[in-house]
Short mmCIF file of C-alpha atoms and ligand atoms in Angstrom, two decimals:
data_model
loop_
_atom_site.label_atom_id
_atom_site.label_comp_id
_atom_site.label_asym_id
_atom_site.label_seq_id
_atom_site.Cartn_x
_atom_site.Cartn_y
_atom_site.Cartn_z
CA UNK A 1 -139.70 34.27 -5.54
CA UNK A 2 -142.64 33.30 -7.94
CA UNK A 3 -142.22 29.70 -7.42
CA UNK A 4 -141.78 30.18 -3.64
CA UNK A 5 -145.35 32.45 -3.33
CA UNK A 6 -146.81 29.34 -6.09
CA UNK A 7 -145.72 26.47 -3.96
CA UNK A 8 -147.19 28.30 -0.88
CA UNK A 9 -150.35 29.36 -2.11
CA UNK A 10 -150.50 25.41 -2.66
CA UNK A 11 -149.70 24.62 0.34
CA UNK A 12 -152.73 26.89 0.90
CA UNK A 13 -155.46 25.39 -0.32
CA UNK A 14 -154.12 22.27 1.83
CA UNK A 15 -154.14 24.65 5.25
CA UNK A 16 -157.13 24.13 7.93
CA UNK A 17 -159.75 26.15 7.51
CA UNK A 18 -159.02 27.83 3.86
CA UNK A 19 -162.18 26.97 2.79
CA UNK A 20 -164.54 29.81 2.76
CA UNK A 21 -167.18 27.23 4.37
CA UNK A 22 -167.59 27.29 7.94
CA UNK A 23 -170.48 24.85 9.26
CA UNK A 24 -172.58 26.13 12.59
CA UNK A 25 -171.01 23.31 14.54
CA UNK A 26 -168.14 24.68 17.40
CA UNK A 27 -164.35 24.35 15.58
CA UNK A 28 -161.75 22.69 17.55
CA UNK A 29 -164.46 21.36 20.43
CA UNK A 30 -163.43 18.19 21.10
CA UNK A 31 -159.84 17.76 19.41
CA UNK A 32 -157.10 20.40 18.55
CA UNK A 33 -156.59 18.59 15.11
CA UNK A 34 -160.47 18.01 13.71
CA UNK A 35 -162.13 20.83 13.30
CA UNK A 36 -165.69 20.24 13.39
CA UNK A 37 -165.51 16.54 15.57
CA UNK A 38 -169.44 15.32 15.18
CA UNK A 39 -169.49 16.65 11.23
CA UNK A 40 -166.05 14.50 10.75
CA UNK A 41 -167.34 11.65 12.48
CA UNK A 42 -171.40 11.40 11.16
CA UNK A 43 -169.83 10.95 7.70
CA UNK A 44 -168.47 7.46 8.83
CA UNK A 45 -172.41 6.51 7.96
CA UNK A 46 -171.15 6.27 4.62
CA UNK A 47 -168.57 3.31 5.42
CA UNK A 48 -171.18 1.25 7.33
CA UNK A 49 -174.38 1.98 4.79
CA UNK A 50 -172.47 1.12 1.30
CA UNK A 51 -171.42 -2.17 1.85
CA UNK A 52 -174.32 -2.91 3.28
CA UNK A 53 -176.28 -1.48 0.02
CA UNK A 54 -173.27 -3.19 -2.19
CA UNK A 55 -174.69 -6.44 -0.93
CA UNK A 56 -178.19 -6.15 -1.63
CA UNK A 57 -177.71 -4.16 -4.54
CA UNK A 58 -175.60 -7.29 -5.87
CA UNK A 59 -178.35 -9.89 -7.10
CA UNK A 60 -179.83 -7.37 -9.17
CA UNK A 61 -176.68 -5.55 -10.73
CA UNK A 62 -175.28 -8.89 -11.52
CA UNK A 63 -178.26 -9.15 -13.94
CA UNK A 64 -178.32 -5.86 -15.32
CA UNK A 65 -174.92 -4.63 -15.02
CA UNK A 66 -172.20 -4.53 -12.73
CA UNK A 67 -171.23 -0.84 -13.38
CA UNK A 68 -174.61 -0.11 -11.44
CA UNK A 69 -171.75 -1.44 -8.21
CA UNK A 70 -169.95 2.08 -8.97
CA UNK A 71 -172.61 4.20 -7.37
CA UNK A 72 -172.06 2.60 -3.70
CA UNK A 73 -168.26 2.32 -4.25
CA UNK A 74 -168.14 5.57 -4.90
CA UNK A 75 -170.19 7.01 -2.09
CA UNK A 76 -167.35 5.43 -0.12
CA UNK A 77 -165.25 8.16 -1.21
CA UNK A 78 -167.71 10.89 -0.74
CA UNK A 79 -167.40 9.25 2.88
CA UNK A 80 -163.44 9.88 2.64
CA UNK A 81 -163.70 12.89 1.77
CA UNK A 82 -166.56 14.75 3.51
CA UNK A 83 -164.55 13.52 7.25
CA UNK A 84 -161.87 15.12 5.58
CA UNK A 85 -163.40 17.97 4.59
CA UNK A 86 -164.86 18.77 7.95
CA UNK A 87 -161.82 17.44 10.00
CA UNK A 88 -159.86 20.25 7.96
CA UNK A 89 -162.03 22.96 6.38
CA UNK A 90 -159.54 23.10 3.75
CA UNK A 91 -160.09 24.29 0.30
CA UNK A 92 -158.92 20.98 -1.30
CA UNK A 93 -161.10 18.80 1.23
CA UNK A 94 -164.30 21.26 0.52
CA UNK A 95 -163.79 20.69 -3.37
CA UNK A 96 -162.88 16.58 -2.93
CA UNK A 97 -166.50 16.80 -1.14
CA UNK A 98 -167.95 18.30 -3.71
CA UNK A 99 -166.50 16.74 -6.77
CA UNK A 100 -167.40 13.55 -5.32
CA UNK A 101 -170.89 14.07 -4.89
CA UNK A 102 -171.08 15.59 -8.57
CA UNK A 103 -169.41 12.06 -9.92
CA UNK A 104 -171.82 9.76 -7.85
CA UNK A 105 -174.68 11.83 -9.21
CA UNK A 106 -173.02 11.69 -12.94
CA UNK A 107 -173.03 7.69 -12.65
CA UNK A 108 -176.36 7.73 -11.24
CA UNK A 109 -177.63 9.62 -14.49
CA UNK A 110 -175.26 7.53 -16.55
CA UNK A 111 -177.08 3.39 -15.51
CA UNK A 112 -179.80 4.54 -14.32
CA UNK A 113 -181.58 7.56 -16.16
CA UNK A 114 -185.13 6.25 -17.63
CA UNK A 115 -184.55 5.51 -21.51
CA UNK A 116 -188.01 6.83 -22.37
CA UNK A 117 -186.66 10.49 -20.70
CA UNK A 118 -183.46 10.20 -23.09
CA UNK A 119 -183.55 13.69 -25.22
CA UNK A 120 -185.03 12.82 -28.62
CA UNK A 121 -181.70 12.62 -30.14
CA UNK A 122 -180.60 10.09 -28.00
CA UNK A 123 -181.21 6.42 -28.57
CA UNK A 124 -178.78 4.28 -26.63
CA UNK A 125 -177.52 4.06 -23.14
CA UNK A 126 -173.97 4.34 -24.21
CA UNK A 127 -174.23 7.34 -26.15
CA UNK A 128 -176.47 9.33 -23.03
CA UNK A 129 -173.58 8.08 -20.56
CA UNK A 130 -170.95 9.97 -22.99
CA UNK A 131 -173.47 13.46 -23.15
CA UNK A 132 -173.18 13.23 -19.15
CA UNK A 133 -169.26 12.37 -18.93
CA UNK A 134 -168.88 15.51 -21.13
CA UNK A 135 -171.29 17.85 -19.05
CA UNK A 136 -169.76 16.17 -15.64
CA UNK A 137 -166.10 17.20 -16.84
CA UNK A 138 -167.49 20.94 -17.85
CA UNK A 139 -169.43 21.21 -14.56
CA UNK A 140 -165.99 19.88 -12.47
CA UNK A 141 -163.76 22.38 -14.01
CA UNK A 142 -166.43 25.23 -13.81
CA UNK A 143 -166.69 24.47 -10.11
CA UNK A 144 -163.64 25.85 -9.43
CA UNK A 145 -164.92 29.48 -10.65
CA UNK A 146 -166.86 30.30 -7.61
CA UNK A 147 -166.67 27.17 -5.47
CA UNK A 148 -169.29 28.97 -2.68
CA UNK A 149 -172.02 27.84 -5.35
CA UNK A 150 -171.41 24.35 -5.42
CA UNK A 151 -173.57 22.88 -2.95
CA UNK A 152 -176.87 24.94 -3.77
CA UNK A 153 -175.73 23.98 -7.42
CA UNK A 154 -175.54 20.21 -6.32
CA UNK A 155 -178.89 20.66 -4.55
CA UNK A 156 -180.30 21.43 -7.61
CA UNK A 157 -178.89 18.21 -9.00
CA UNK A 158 -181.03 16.45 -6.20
CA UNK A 159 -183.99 18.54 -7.18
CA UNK A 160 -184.07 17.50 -10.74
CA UNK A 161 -183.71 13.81 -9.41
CA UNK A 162 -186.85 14.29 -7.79
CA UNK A 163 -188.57 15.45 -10.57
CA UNK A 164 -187.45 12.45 -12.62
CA UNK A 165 -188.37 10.35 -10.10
CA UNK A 166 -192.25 12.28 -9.97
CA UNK A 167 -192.43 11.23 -14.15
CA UNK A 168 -191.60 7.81 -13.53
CA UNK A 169 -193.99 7.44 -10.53
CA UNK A 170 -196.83 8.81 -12.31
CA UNK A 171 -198.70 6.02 -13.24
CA UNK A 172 -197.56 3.79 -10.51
CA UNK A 173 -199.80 1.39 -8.91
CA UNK A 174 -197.47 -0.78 -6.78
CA UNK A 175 -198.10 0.03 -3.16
CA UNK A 176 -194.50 -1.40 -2.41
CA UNK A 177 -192.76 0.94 -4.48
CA UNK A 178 -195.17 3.88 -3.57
CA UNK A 179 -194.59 3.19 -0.09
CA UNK A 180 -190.61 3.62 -0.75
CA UNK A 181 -191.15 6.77 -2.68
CA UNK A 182 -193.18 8.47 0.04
CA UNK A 183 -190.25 7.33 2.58
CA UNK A 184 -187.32 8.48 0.38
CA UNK A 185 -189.01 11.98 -0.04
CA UNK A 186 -189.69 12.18 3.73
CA UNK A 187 -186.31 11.43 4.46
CA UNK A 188 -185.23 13.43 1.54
CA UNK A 189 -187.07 16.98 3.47
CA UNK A 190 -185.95 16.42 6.47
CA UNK A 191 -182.43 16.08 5.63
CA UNK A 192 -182.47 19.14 3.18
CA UNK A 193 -184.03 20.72 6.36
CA UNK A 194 -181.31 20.14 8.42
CA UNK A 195 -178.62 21.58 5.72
CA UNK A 196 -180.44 24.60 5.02
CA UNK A 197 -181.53 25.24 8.89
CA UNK A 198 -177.64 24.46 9.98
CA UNK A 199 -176.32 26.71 6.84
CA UNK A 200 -178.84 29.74 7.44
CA UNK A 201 -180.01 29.51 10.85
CA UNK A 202 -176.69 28.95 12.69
CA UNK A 203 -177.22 32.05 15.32
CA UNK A 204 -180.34 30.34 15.85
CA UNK A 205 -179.23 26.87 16.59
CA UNK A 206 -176.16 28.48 18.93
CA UNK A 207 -178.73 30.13 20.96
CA UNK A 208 -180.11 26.53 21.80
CA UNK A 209 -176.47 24.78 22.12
CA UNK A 210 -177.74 22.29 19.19
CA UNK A 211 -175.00 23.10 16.40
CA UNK A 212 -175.58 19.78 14.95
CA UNK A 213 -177.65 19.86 12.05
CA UNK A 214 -175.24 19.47 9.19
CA UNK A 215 -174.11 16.13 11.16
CA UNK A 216 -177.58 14.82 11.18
CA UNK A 217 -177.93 15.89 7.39
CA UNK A 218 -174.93 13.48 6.63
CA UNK A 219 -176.91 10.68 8.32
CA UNK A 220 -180.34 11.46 6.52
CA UNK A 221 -179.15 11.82 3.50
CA UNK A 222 -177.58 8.47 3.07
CA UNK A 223 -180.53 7.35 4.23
CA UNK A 224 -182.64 8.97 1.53
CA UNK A 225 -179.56 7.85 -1.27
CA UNK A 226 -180.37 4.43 0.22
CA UNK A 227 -184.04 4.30 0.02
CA UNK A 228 -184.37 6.18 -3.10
CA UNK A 229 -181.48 4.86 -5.60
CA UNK A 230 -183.24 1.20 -4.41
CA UNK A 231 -186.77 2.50 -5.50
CA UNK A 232 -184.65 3.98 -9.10
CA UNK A 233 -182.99 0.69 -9.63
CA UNK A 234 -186.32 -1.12 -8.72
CA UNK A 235 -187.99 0.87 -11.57
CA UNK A 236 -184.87 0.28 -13.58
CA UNK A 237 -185.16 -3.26 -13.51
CA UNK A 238 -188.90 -2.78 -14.08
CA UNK A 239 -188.29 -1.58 -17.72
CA UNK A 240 -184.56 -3.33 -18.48
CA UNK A 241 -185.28 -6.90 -17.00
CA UNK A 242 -188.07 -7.65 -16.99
CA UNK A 243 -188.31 -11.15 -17.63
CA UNK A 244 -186.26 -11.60 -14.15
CA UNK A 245 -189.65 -10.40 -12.22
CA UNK A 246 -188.02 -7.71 -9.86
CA UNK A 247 -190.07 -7.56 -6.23
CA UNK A 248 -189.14 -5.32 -3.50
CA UNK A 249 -188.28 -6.60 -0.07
CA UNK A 250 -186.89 -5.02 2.95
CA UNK A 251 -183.50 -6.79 5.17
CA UNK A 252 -183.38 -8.17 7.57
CA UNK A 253 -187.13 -7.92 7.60
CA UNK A 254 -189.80 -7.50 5.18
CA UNK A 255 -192.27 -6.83 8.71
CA UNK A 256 -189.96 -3.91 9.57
CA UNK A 257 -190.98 -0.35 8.75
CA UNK A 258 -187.42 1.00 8.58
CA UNK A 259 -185.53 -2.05 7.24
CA UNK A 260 -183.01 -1.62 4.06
CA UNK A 261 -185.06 -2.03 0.79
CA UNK A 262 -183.58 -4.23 -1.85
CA UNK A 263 -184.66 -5.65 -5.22
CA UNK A 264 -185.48 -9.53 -5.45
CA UNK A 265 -185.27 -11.58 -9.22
CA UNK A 266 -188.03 -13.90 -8.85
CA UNK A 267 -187.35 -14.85 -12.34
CA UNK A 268 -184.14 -15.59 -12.30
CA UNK A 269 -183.35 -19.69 -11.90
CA UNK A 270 -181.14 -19.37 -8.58
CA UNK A 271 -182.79 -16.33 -6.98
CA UNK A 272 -186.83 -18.07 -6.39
CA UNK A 273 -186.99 -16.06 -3.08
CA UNK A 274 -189.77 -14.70 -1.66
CA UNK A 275 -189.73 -11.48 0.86
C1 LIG B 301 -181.62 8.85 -12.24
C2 LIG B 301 -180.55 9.38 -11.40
C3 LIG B 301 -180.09 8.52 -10.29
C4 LIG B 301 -179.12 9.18 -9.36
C5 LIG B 301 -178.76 8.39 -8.18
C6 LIG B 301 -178.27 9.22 -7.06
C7 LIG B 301 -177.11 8.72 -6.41
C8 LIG B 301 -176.66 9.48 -5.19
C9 LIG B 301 -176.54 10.93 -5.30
C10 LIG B 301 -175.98 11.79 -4.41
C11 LIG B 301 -175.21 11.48 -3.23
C12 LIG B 301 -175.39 12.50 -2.16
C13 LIG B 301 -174.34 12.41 -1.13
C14 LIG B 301 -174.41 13.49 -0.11
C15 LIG B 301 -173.07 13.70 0.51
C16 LIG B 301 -173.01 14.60 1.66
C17 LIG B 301 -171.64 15.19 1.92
C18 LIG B 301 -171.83 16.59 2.43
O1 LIG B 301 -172.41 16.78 3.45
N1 LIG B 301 -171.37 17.59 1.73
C19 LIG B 301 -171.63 18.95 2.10
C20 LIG B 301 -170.42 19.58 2.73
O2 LIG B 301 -170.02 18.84 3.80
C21 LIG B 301 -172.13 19.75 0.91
O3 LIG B 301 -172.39 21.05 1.31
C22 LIG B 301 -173.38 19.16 0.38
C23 LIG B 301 -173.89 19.55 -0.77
C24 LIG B 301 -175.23 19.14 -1.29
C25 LIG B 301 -175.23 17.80 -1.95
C26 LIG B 301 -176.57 17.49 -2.52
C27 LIG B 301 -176.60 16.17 -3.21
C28 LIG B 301 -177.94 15.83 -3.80
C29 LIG B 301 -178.45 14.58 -3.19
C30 LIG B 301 -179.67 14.08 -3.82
C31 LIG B 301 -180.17 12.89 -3.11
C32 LIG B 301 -181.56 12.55 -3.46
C33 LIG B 301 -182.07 11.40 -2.72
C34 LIG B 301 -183.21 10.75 -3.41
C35 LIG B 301 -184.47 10.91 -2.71
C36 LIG B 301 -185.66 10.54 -3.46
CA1 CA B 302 -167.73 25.29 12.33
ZN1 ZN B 303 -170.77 17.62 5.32
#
C-alpha cells in the first residue's frame, strides 16, 4: 500500500497542473493538451536567440574560454523547460524551470563575476567557481522547501546582477558600452514589469482580455540576457584580454538601434574587423 500511495504521489508531481503556479493567461484556450498555449509557445524565443548569441559570442570565448559557450547552451534548456512548464503546470516542469534558471545564473557568476569583486579571501577564478557550485547545490536542494519562493528568490538573483553590473559601470566612459547598459536595464524594467503586472494584477489584465504578460516577459527577458551578458562579457574581456582590443559592434548592423550586440578582437591576428 505504501509503495502504491509513493509511486502515485510521483506520478503526482508529473500530473497537469500540480504546480501551485497558475499564470493569468486562460488554461486549455487553444489546445486540450497545453495548458497555457502563448506562455508554451513565447519560450521558443529561447531556441531562435541562443544560437544566434552562440555565434557571436564565439570569437571572443574562443579567446578567453570556451566554458563562457555554457551560458547560451544552457539557456536552451531553460527554453525546454519553461514550454514545458507552462504546457503542463506540473510540479516537476515548474521546478525544471526554475532550477534551470538558478544554473545559468550559477555559470554566469562562475566566468564571468569581476575578479576585483572576488571576497577578500578569494584569489583565483577556479577557487570562486567552486564557492558558487557549493552555494548553487545548497540553494537547489533548499528550493524544494517552499518552491512558491523561488522566482521572487531568483529575482533577487537578477537584482544583485544589476548591482554588480552598477560597480563595474561606475567609472565608465565608453559611450558604446553605456549605450548597451542603458538598453539592457530598459529592457530589463519592462520585462520585470510584465512578470510582476501578469503575477499580481491578473483580475486586472482579465478585465481588458490581455492575459499575456508573462508571454511577453519570456520574450523581454531574453532580450535583456542578450544585451546585458554581451555588455558583462564585453567588460570581461576588458580586464582578462586585453591585449586582443575588445570593441563592441551590433549584427547585422552596427547603424541599427536594435541589432544583436557582440564583442569584436581587434587584436587578435585573424579577427582585424572593424564594426
Ligand atoms: C556576473 C554575472 C553574470 C550572469 C549572467 C546572467 C546569465 C543569464 C541569467 C538568467 C537567465 C534568465 C532566464 C529567464 C527565464 C524565464 C523562464 C520563466 O519565465 N520562468 C518563470 C516561470 O515560467 C519564473 O517564474 C521566472 C522566475 C524569475 C527568473 C529571474 C531571473 C533573473 C534574470 C536576470 C536577468 C538580468 C538581465 C541583465 C540585465 C542588465
Ligand atoms: Ca493560467
Ligand atoms: Zn514562464
Amino acid at each position: 500500500m505504501g509503495g502504491f500511495c509513493s509511486s502515485e504521489k510521483i506520478v503526482g508531481v508529473f500530473s497537469y497542473e500540480s504546480s501551485e503556479i497558475d499564470w493569468c493567461e486562460d488554461n486549455y484556450k487553444h489546445s486540450e493538451h497545453v495548458v497555457e498555449y502563448f506562455n508554451t509557445m513565447s519560450s521558443f524565443i529561447f531556441f531562435l536567440i541562443a544560437p544566434i548569441m552562440l555565434y557571436l559570442l564565439h570569437p571572443y570565448a574562443k579567446e578567453r574560454s570556451l566554458s563562457i559557450h555554457l551560458v547560451w547552451i544552457m539557456m536552451i534548456f531553460v527554453g525546454l523547460f519553461s514550454a514545458y512548464f507552462h504546457m503542463t503546470l506540473s510540479f516537476v516542469g515548474q521546478m525544471l524551470d526554475e532550477l534551470s534558471i538558478l544554473w545559468v545564473l550559477a555559470v554566469g557568476y562562475a566566468v564571468w563575476f569581476p575578479r576585483k569583486l572576488f571576497p577578500s579571501f578569494i584569489k583565483e577564478r577556479t577557487t570562486f567557481s567552486r564557492l558558487v557550485l557549493v552555494i548553487t547545490i545548497i540553494t537547489s536542494v533548499s528550493s524544494f522547501v517552499k518552491p512558491t519562493a523561488n522566482a521572487y528568490a531568483l529575482n533577487c538573483f537578477g537584482l544583485h546582477l544589476l548591482y554588480t553590473l552598477a560597480l563595474e559601470m561606475r567609472c565608465c566612459t565608453d559611450q558604446k558600452a553605456l549605450r548597451l547598459a542603458k538598453l539592457s536595464v530598459a529592457l530589463w524594467i519592462l520585462a520585470i514589469t510584465c512578470w510582476i503586472s501578469d503575477r499580481f494584477g491578473c483580475s486586472f489584465w482579465q478585465r481588458l482580455n490581455f492575459c499575456y504578460l508573462h508571454g511577453l516577459w519570456h520574450i523581454l527577458i531574453v532580450m535583456a540576457v542578450a544585451y546585458g551578458s554581451t555588455l558583462i562579457a564585453y567588460l570581461d574581456a576588458n580586464n582578462e584580454i586585453p591585449y586582443s582590443l575588445p570593441g563592441l559592434c551590433y549584427w547585422p548592423s552596427d547603424k541599427w538601434a536594435f541589432g544583436f550586440p557582440h564583442i569584436v578582437l581587434k587584436g587578435t591576428v585573424k579577427t582585424q574587423k572593424r564594426c
